[in-house]
Coordinates of C-alpha atoms in Angstrom, one line a residue:
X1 CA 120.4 117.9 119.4
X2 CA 122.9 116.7 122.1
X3 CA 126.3 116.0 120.7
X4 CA 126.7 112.3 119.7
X5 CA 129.6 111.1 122.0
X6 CA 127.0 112.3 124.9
X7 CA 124.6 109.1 124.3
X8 CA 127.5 107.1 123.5
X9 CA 129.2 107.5 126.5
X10 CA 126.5 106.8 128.9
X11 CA 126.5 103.8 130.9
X12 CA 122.8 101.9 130.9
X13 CA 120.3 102.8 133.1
X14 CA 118.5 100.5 134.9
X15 CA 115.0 101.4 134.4
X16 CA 115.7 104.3 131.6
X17 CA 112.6 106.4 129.7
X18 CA 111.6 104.9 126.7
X19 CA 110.7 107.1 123.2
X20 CA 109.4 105.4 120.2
X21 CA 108.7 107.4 116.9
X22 CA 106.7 106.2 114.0
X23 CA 107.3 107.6 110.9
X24 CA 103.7 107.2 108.7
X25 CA 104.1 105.8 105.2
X26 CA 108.2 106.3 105.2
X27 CA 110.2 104.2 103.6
X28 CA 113.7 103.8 102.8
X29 CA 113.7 105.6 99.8
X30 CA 112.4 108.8 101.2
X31 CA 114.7 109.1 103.9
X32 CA 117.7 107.6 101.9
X33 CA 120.3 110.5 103.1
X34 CA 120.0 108.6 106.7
X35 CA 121.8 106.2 105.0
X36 CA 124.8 107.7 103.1
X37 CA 126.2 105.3 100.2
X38 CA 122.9 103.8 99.6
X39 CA 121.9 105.3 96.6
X40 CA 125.5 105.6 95.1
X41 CA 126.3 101.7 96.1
X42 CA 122.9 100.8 93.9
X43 CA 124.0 103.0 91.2
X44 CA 127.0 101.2 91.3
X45 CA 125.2 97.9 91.4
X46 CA 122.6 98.1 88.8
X47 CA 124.8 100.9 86.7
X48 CA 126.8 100.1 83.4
X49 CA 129.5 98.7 85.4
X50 CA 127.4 96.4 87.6
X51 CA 124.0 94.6 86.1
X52 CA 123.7 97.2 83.5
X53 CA 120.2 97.7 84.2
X54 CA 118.9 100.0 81.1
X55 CA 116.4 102.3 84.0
X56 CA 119.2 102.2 86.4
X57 CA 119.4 106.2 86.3
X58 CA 115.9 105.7 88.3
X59 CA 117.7 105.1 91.6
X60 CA 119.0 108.7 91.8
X61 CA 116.1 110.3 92.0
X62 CA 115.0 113.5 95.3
X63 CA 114.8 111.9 98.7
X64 CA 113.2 114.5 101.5
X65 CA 115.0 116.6 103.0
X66 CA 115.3 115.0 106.5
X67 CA 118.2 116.9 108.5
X68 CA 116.9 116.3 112.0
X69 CA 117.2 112.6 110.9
X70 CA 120.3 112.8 109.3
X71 CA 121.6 114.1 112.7
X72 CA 119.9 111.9 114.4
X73 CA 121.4 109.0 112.5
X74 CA 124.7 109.8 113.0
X75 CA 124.0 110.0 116.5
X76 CA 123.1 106.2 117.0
X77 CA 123.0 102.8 115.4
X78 CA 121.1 103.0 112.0
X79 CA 119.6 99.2 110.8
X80 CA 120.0 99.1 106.3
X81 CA 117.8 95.8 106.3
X82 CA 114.7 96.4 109.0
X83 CA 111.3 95.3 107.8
X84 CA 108.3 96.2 108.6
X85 CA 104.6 94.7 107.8
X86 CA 103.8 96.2 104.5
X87 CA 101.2 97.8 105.8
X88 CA 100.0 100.2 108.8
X89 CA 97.8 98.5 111.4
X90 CA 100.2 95.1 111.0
X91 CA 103.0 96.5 111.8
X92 CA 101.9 98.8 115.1
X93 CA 100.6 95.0 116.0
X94 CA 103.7 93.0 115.6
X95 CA 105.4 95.8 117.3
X96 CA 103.6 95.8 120.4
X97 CA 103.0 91.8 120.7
X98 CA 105.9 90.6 119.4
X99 CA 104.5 88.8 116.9
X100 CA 104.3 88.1 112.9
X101 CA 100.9 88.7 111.5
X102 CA 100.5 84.9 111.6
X103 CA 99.6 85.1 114.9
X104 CA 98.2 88.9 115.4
X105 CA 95.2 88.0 112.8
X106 CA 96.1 91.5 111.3
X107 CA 97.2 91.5 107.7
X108 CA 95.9 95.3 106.8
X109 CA 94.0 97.9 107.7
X110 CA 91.0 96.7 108.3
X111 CA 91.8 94.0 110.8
X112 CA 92.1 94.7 114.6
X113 CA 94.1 93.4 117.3
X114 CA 92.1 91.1 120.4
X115 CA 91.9 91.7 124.1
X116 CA 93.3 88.7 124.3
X117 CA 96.6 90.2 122.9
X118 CA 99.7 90.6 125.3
X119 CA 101.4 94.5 124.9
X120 CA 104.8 95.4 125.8
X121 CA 103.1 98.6 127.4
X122 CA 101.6 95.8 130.2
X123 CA 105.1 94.3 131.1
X124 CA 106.5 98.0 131.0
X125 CA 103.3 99.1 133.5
X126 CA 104.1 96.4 135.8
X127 CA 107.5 97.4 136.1
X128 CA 106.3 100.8 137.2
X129 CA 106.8 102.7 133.7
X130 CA 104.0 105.5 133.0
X131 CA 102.6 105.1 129.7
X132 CA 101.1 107.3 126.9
X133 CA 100.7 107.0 123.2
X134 CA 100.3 110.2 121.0
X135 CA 99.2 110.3 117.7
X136 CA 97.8 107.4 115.5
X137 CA 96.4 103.9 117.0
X138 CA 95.0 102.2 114.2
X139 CA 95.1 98.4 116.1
X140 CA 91.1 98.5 116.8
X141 CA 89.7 98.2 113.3
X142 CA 88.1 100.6 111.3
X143 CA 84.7 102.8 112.5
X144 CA 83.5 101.2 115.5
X145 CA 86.5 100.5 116.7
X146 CA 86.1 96.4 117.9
X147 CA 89.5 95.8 118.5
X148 CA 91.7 96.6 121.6
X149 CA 91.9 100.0 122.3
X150 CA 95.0 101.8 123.9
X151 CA 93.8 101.5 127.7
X152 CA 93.3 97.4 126.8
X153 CA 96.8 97.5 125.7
X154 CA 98.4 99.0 129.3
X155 CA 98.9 103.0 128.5
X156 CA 97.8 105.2 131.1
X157 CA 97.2 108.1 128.5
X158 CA 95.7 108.1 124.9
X159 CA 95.6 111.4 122.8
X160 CA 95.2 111.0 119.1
X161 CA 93.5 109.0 116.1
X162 CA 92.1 105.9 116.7
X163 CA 91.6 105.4 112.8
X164 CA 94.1 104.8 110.0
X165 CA 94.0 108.8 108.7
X166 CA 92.8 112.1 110.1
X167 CA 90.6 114.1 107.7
X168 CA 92.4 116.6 107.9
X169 CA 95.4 118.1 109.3
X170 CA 94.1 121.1 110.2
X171 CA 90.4 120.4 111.7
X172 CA 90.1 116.8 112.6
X173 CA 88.5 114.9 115.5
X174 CA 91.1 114.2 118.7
X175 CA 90.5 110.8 120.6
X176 CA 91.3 110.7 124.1
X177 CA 91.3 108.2 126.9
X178 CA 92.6 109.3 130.3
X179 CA 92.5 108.8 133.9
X180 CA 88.5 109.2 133.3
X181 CA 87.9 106.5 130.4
X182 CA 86.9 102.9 130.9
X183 CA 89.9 101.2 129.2
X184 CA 87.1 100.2 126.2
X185 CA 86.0 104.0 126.1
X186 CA 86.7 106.6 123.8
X187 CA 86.2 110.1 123.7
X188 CA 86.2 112.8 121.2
X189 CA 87.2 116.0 121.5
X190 CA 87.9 119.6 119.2
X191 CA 91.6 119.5 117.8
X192 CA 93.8 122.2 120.3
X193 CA 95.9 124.9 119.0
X194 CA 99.2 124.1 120.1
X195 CA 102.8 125.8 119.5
X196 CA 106.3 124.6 119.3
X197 CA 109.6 126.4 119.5
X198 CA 109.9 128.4 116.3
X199 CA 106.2 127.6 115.5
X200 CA 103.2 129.4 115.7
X201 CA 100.2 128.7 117.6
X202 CA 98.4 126.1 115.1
X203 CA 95.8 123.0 115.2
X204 CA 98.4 121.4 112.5
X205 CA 98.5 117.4 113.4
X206 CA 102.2 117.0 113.8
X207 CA 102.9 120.2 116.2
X208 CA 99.9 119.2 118.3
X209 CA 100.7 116.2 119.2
X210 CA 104.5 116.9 119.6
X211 CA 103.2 119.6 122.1
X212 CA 100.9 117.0 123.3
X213 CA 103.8 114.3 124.0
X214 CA 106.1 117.3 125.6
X215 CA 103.5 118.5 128.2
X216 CA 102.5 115.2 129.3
X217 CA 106.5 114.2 129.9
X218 CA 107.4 117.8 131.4
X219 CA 104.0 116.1 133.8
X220 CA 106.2 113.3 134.3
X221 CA 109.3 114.5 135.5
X222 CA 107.8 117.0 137.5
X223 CA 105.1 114.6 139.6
X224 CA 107.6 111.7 139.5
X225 CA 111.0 112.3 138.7
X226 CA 112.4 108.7 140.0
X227 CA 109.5 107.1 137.5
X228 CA 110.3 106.2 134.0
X229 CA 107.6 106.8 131.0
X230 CA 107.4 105.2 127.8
X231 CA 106.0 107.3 125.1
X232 CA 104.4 106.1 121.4
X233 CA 104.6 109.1 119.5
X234 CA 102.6 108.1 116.2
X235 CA 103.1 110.5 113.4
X236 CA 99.8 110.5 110.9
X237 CA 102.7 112.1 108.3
X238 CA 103.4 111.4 105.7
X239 CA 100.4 109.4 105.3
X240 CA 97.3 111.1 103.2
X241 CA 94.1 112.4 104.5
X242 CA 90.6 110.4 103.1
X243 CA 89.8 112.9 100.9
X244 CA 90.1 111.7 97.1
X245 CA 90.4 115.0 95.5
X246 CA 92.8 116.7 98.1
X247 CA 95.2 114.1 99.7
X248 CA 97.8 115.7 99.9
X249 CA 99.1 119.1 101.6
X250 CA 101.1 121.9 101.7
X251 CA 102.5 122.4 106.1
X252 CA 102.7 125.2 107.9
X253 CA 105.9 127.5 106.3
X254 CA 106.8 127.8 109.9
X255 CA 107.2 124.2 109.8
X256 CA 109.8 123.3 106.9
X257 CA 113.2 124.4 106.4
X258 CA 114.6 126.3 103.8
X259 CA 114.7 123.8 101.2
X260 CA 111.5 122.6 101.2
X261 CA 109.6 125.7 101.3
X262 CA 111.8 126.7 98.4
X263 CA 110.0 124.1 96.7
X264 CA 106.7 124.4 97.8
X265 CA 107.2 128.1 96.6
X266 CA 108.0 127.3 93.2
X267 CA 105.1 125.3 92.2
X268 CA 102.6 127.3 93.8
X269 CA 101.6 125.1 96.8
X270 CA 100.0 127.4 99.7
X271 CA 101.2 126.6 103.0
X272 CA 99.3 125.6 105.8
X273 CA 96.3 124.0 103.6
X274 CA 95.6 121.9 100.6
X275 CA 96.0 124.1 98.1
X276 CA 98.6 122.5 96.4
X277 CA 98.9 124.2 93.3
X278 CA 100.8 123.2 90.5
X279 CA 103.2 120.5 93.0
X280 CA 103.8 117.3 91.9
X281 CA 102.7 114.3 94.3
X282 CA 106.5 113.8 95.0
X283 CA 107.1 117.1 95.7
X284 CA 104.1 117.6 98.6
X285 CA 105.6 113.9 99.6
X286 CA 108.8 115.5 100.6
X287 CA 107.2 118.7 102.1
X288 CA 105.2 116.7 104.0
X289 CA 107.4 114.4 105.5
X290 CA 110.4 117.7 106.0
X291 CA 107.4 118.4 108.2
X292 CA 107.3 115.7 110.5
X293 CA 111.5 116.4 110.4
X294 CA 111.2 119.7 111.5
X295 CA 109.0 118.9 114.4
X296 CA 110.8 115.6 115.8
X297 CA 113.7 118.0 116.0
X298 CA 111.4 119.9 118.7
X299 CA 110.8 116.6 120.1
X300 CA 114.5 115.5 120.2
X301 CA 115.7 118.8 121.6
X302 CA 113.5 118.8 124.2
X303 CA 114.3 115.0 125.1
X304 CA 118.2 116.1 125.0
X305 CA 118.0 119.1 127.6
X306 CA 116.0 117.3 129.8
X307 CA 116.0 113.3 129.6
X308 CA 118.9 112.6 127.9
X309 CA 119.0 109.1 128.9
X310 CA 116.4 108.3 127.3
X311 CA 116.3 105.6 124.7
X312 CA 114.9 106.5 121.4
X313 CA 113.6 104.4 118.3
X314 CA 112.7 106.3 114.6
X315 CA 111.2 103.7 112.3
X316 CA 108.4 103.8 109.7
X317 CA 105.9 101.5 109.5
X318 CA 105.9 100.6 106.3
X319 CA 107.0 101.2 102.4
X320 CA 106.3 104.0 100.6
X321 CA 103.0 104.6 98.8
X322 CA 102.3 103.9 95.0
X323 CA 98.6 104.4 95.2
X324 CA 98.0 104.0 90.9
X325 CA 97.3 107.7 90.7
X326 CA 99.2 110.6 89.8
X327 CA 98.3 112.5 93.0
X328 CA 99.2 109.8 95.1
X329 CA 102.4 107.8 93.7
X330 CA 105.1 108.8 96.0
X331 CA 108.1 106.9 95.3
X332 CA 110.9 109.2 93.5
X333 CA 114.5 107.7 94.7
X334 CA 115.9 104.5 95.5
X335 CA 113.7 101.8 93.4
X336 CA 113.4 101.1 89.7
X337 CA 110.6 99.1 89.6
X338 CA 107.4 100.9 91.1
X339 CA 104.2 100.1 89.4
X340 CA 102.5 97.3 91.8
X341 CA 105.0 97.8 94.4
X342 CA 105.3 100.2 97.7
X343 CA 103.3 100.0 100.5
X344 CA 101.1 97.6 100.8
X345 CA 103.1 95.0 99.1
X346 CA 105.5 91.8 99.8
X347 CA 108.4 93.6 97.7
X348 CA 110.8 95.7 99.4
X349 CA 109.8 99.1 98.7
X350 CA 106.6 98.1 100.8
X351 CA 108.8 96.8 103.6
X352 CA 112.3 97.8 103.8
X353 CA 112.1 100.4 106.3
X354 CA 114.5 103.6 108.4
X355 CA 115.0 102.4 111.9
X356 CA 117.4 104.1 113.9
X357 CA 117.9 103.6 117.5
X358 CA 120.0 106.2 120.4
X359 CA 120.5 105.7 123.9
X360 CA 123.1 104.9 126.6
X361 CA 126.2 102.6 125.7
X362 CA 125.2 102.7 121.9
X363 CA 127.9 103.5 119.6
X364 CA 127.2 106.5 117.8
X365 CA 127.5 106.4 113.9
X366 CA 127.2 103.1 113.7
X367 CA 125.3 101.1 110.8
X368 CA 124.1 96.9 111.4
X369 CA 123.2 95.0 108.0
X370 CA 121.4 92.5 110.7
X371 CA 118.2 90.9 108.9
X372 CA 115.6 91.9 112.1
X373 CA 111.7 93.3 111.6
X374 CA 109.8 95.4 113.9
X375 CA 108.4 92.5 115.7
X376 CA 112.1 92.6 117.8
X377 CA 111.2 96.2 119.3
X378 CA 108.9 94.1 121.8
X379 CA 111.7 92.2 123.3
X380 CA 114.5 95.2 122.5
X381 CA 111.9 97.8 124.1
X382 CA 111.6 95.1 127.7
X383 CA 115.5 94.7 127.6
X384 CA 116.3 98.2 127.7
X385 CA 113.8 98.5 130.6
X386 CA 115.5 95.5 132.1
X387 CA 111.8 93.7 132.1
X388 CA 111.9 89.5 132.0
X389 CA 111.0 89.1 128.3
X390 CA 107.7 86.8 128.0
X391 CA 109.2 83.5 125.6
X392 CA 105.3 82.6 125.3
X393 CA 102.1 85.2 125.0
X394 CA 98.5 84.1 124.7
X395 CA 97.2 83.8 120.9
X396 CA 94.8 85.9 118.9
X397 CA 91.9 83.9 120.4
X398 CA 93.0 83.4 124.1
X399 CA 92.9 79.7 124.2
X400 CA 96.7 78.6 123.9
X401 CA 99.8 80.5 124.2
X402 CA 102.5 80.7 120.9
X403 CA 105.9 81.7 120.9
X404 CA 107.4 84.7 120.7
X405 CA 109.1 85.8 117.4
X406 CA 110.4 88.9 118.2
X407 CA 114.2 88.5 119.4
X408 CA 115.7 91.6 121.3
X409 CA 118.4 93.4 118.9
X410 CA 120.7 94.6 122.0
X411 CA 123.0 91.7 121.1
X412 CA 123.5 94.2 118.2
X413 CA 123.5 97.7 119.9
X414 CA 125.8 96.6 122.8
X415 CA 127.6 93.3 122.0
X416 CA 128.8 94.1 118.4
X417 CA 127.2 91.1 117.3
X418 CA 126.3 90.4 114.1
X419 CA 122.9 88.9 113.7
X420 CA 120.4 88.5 116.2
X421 CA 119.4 85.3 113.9
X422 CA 121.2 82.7 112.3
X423 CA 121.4 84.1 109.0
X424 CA 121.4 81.3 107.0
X425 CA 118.4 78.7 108.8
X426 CA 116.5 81.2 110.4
X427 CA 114.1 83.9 108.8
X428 CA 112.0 86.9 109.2
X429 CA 108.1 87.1 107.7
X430 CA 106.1 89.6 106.4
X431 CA 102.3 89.2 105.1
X432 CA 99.9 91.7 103.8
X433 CA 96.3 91.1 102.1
X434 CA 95.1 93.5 100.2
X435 CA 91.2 93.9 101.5
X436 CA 88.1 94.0 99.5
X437 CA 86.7 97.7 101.2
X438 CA 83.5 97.3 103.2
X439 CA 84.6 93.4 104.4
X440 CA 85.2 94.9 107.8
X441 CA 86.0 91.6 109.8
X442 CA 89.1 90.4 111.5
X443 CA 88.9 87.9 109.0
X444 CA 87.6 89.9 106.1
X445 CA 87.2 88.9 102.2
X446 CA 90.4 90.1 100.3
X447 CA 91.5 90.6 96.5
X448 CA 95.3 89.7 97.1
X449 CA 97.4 87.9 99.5
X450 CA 100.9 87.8 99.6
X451 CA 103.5 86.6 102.0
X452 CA 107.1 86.9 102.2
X453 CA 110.2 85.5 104.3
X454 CA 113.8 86.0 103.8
X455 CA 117.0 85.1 105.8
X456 CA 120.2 86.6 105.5
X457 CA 120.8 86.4 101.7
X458 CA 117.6 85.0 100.0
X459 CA 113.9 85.8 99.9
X460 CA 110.7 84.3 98.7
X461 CA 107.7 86.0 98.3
X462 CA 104.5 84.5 97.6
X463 CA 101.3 86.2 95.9
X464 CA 97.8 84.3 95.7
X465 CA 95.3 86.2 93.5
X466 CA 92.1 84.8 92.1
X467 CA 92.7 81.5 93.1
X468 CA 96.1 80.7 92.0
X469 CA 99.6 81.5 94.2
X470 CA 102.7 82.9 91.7
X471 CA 106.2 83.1 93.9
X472 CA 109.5 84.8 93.2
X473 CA 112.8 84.3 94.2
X474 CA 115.3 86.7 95.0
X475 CA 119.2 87.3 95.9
X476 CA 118.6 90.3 98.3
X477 CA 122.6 90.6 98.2
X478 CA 123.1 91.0 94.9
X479 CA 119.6 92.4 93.7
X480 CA 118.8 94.5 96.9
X481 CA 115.9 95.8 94.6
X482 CA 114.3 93.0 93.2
X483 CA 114.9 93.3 89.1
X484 CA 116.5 89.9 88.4
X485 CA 113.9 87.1 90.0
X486 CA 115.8 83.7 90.2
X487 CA 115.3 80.5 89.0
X488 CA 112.9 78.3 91.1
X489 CA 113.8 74.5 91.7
X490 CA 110.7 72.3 90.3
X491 CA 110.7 70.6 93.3
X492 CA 110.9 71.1 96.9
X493 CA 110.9 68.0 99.6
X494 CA 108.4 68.3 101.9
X495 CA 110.9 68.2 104.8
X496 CA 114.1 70.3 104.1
X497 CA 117.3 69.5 105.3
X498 CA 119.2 72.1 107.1
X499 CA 122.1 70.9 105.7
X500 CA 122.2 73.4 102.9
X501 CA 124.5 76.4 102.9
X502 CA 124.4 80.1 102.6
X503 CA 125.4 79.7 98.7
X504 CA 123.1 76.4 97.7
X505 CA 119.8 78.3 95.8
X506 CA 118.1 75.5 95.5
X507 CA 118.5 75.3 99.5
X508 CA 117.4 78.1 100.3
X509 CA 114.8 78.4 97.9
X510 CA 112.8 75.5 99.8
X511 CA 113.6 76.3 103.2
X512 CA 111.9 79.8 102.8
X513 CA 109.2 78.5 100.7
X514 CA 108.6 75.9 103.6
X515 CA 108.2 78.8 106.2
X516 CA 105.7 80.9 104.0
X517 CA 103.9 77.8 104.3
X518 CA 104.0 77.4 108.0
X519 CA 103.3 80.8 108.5
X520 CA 100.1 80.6 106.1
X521 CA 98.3 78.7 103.9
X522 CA 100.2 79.8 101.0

């Protein structure tokens, strides 16, 4: 990759390319080493000379081996306390609207954005971007697809998944719509054997669709230079395939670096298939995301040679996994608590997210502790492009428009500010319901709701299962991981003063419980 002080240097385009990357089922914890101090700071913390905790020797477990990202970290502005939606589909939606799942309508994976939605891919087509998105959509629903597809939403080009997982990373069905599809049309074609720079002609997901993103931008800059493009790049890793007795696999050897074929070697996994052998869920966790490493570093070096202008966003969409099964509990660093928590989840192992962002007039190597949540890519992703940011967009059912909650973060990347939000009477939210399989509606039957808000020291997060709602109170400051649940006042009025300060629990406490409440029906 291009040397750091390159990007930093750079003064702003005025209409630059845009690259976002999507990191599947990648949380903080298995990309820790993008973050260096984290682990040793909650050691520290929840150690014997901090809270004492008696599992604190949890926290130090293997993160992956992520180098590219490493590198790439250093090479931006890293953000240590981004959330996401805890799961998939709700985050890609708050992303590209701008809003909280409050107002999207999609709380998991089964629900699906409208056509009444506004995207951030329109306002960038209007301002003469070209537009693609590679890899996973999973905004449309599940099957049938009812939702909006990626032609609705204002890309030119769609090649990937339209569903939540591929079944298989190897031989799965590619969706395309081009220049040839009705923008509610989807096509399916045979997975193509692609290759990448140091890797061998293969049909595996990641290097396909990295070729994929690389041809269509080479395309690009060779048809129209003077243009700019915005590219989705979607990763399906680290996420697992359907497939209940083989979720998991072993990549191509081609793929990984040294490390991480070391320890696929050792317990017997065989590359390039699911044959995992004797590997532990953890292990094939780590492989599998070194994976997707390996082949953004194609990505990035190809981006750095020849658009190195460009803007680029890492983030994952959500926590990572702790399915209940051996074969699929993937969380081995960072958290102490794990059983009912990851993805999926209001707690922050199913939220707290990587998200990294390079480009012109950013300051390499530098770290925000700014409370913001993917919803603020919509209005970050129109400032870069120097695009009017919309303040109101049409609501799920196109009858009245709602306000924005996504607030642009280059306050942050170019200002120094601090916060993008007042950190004390402002918030971000987060909701997830855990679905009953087979509901299949936008609106569909589910088993567990839970919501969560925090500001810039407190959260509050909300569950309501089988009829009754149980919240929990946290200092996110001084119990980042959520051991030591606060006490909660008896009684909250049913207005709140914002006289309260940063330091008054009680305060707080009934602020944020407030919001969950006007952001549900919690």
């Amino acid at each position: 990759m291009a040397p750091a002080a390159t990007h930093a240097e750079e003064k702003t385009p005025s209409h630059p390319n845009i690259m976002l990357i999507i990191l599947d089922d990648i949380g903080m914890d298995t990309t820790s080493n993008v973050y260096p101090g984290l682990i040793d700071g909650l050691v520290e913390t929840y150690g014997p000379s901090g809270l004492n905790h008696p599992d604190y020797a949890k926290i130090k477990g293997v993160p992956a081996s992520t180098p590219v990202l490493d590198a790439f970290a250093a090479e931006g502005m890293t953000f240590s306390e981004a959330w996401a939606q805890p799961f998939c589909s709700p985050t890609r939606a708050s992303m590209l609207t701008g809003l909280y799942a409050s107002k999207t309508g999609v709380r998991d994976y089964t629900n699906w954005l409208t056509q009444n939605s506004h995207s951030v891919a329109e306002d960038l087509k209007g301002a003469g971007y070209n537009t693609a998105i590679f890899g996973k959509w999973h905004m449309a629903g599940l099957n049938q697809y009812p939702g909006m597809k990626p032609k609705e939403a204002g890309f030119d080009l769609f090649r990937g998944n339209m569903n939540g997982a591929i079944e298989d990373y190897w031989n799965y069905t590619y969706q395309v719509q081009d220049a040839n599809s009705a923008p509610g049309d989807v096509r399916s074609e045979k997975a193509p054997v692609n290759s990448l720079p140091g890797i061998a002609p293969t049909s595996y997901a990641p290097v396909t669709k990295i070729a994929d993103a690389i041809g269509w931008i080479e395309d690009q800059e060779k048809a129209s230079p003077d243009k700019p493009w915005f590219v989705w790049m979607a990763y399906n890793l680290s996420h697992i395939t359907p497939q209940r007795e083989a979720p998991t696999v072993v990549p191509n050897a081609d793929a990984l670096d040294d490390a991480s074929r070391e320890e696929m070697a050792a317990c017997g996994g065989e590359f390039g298939s699911k044959n995992v052998g004797d590997c532990s869920a953890e292990a094939l966790n780590r492989a599998m995301t070194n994976s997707m490493d390996t082949t953004i570093g194609k990505l990035l070096d190809y981006i750095d040679r020849t658009a190195p202008d460009t803007y680029v966003i890492i983030l994952g969409d959500n926590g990572t996994p702790m399915y209940g099964r051996p074969s699929t509990n993937f969380i081995d660093n960072m958290y102490i608590t794990r059983v009912g928590r990851g993805k999926g989840t209001g707690y922050e192992s199913g939220m707290r997210i990587p998200l990294i962002i390079r480009g012109p007039g950013i300051k390499a190597g530098t770290t925000s502790d700014a409370v913001v949540h993917v919803a603020d890519l919509f209005s970050t992703i129109l400032d870069f492009a120097k695009v009017a940011i919309p303040q109101m967009v049409p609501n799920r059912e196109g009858t009245a428009m709602v306000p924005l909650d996504s607030r642009s973060l280059a306050p942050v990347l170019f200002e120094g500010k601090a916060e993008v939000r007042d950190p004390v009477h402002n918030y971000i939210a987060a909701e997830t319901s855990i679905p009953v399989l087979g509901a299949g509606t936008p609106t569909g039957e589910k088993s567990e709701y839970q919501v969560a808000v925090r500001n810039g020291t407190y959260k509050v997060l909300c569950i309501e299962k089988s009829g009754s709602t149980d919240c929990q109170f946290y200092n996110l400051v001084k119990d980042p991981i959520e051991e030591y649940p606060l006490q909660i006042p008896a009684n909250c009025p049913a207005k709140v003063s914002m006289s309260f300060s940063a330091t008054d629990e009680a305060g707080n406490y009934c602020f944020l419980r407030n919001a969950i409440r006007e952001q549900s029906d919690l």
